[in-house]
mmCIF file of C-alpha atoms in Angstrom:
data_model
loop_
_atom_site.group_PDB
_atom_site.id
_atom_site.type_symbol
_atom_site.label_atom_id
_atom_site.label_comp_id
_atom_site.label_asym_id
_atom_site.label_seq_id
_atom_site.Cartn_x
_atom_site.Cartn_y
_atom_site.Cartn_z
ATOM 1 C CA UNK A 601 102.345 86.419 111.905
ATOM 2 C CA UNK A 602 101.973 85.689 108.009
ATOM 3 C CA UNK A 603 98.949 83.306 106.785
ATOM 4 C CA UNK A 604 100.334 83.710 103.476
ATOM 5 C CA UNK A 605 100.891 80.658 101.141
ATOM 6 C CA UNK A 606 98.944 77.626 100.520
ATOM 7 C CA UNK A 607 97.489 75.871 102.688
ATOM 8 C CA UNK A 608 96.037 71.911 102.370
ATOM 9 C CA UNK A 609 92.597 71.515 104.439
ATOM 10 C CA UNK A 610 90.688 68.468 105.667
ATOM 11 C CA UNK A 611 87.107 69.102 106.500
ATOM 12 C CA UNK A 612 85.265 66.273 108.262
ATOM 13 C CA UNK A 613 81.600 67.026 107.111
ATOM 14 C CA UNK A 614 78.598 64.645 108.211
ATOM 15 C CA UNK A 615 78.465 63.734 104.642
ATOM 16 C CA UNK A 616 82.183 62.540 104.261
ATOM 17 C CA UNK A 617 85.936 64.363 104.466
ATOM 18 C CA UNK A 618 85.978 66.990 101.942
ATOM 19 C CA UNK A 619 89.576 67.894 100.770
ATOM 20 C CA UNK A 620 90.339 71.639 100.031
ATOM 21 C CA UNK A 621 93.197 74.059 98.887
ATOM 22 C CA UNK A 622 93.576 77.241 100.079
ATOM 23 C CA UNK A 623 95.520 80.138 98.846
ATOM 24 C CA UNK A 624 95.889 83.092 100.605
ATOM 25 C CA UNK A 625 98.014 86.417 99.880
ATOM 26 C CA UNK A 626 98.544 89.901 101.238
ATOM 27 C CA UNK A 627 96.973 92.735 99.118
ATOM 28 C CA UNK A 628 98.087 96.212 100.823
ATOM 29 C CA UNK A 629 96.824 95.767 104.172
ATOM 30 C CA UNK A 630 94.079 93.539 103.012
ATOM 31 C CA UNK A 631 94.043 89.175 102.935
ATOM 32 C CA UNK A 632 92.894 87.697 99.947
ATOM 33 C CA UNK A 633 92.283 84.415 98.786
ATOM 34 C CA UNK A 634 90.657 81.667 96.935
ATOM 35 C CA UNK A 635 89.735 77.930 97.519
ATOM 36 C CA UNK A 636 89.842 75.026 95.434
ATOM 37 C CA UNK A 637 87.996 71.960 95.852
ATOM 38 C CA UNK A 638 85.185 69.977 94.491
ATOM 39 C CA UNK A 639 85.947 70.675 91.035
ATOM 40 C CA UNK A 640 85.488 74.583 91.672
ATOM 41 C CA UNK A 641 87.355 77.561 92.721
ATOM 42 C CA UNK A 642 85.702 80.152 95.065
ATOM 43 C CA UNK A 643 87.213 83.901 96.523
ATOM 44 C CA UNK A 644 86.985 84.153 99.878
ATOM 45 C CA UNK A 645 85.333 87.247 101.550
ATOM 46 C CA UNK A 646 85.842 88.811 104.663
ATOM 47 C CA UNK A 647 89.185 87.297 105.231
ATOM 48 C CA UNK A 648 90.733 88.559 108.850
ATOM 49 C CA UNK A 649 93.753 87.642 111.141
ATOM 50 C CA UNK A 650 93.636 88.864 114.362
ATOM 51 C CA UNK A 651 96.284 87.405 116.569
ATOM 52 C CA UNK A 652 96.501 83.822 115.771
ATOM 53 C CA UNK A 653 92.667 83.585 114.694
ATOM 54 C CA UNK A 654 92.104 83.541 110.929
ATOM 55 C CA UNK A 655 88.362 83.788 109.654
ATOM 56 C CA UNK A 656 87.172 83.937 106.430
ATOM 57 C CA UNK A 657 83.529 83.418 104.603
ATOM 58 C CA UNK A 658 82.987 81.682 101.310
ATOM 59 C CA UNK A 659 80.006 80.537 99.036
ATOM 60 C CA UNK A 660 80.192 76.730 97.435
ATOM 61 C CA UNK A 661 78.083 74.822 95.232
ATOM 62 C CA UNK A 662 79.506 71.725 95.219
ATOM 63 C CA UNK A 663 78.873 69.051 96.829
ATOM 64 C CA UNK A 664 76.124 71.190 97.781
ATOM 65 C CA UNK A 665 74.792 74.906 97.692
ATOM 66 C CA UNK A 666 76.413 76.432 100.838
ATOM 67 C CA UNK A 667 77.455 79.643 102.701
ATOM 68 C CA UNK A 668 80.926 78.457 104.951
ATOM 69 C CA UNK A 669 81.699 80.027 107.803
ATOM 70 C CA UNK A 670 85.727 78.865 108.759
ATOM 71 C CA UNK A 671 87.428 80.540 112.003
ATOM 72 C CA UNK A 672 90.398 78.571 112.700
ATOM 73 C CA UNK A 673 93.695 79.230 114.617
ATOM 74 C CA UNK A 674 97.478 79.372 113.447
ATOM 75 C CA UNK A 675 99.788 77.582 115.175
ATOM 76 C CA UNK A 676 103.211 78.101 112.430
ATOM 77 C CA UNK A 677 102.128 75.927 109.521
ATOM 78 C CA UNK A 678 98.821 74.486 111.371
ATOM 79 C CA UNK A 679 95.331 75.210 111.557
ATOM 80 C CA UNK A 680 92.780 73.697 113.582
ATOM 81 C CA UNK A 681 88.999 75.332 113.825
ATOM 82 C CA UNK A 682 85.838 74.647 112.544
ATOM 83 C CA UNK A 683 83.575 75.190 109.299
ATOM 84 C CA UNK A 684 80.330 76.271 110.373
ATOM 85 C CA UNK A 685 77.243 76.199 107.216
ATOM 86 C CA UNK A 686 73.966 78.175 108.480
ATOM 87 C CA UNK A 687 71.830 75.458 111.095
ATOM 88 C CA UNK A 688 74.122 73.175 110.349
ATOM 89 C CA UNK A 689 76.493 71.488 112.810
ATOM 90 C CA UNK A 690 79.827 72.838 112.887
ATOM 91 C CA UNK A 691 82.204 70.472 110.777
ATOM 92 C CA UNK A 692 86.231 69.767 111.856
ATOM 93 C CA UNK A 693 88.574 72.001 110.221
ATOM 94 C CA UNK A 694 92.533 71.032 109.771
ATOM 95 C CA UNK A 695 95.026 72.620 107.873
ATOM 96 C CA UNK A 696 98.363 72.538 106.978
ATOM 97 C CA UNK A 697 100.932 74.786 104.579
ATOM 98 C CA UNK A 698 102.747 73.845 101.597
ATOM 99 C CA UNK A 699 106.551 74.232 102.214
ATOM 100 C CA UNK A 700 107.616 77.166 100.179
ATOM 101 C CA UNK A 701 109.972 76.272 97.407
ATOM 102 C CA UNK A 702 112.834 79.230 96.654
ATOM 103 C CA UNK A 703 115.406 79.300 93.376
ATOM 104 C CA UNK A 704 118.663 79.027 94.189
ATOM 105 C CA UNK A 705 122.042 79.221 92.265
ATOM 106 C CA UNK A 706 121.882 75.025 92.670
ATOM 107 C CA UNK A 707 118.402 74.199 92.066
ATOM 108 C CA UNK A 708 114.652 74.531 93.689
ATOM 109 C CA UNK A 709 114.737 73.564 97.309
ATOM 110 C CA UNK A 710 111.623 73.526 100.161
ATOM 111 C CA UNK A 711 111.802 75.938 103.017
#
């Protein structure tokens, strides 16, 4: 299963739904990737796939100074899970990925 591509997340926090981008790509045999949100962009460490399970960690500073914790599961283009910041209570985690657009000989189309 590929994770690859980007993905748009909703994160129901107990201060308010945070939106996010995610973009993730194969490097080798490693998973890289980066999130956008808040008016920052963060790497992601740590990034794993195992079966349909996808976990990754993360650092933010906006809207506060955090350490994130997602593990979430793949269902195609879904993902459902939870966000998890130190004592924390675990915060609502969906996903889902941007159609992929290819070139062809008539134009840009989605996949």
């Amino acid at each position: 299963m590929s994770v690859e591509g980007t993905w748009d997340l909703s994160i129901a926090t107990p201060i308010g739904r945070i939106k996010a981008v995610v973009d993730l790509r194969q490097q080798g045999d490693t998973l890289a990737g980066t999130a956008h949100g808040a008016g920052e962009a963060v790497p992601l460490h740590e990034v794993r796939l195992d079966g349909d399970r996808l976990t990754w960690q993360q650092a933010v500073t906006r809207p506060l100074r955090l350490n994130l914790a997602f593990a979430l599961t793949v269902d195609g283009d879904t993902l459902t899970g939870t966000s998890k910041a130190g004592r924390l209570p675990a915060s609502k985690v969906t996903g889902r990925r941007r159609p992929t657009d290819i070139v062809t000989a008539g134009g840009t189309r989605n996949l």
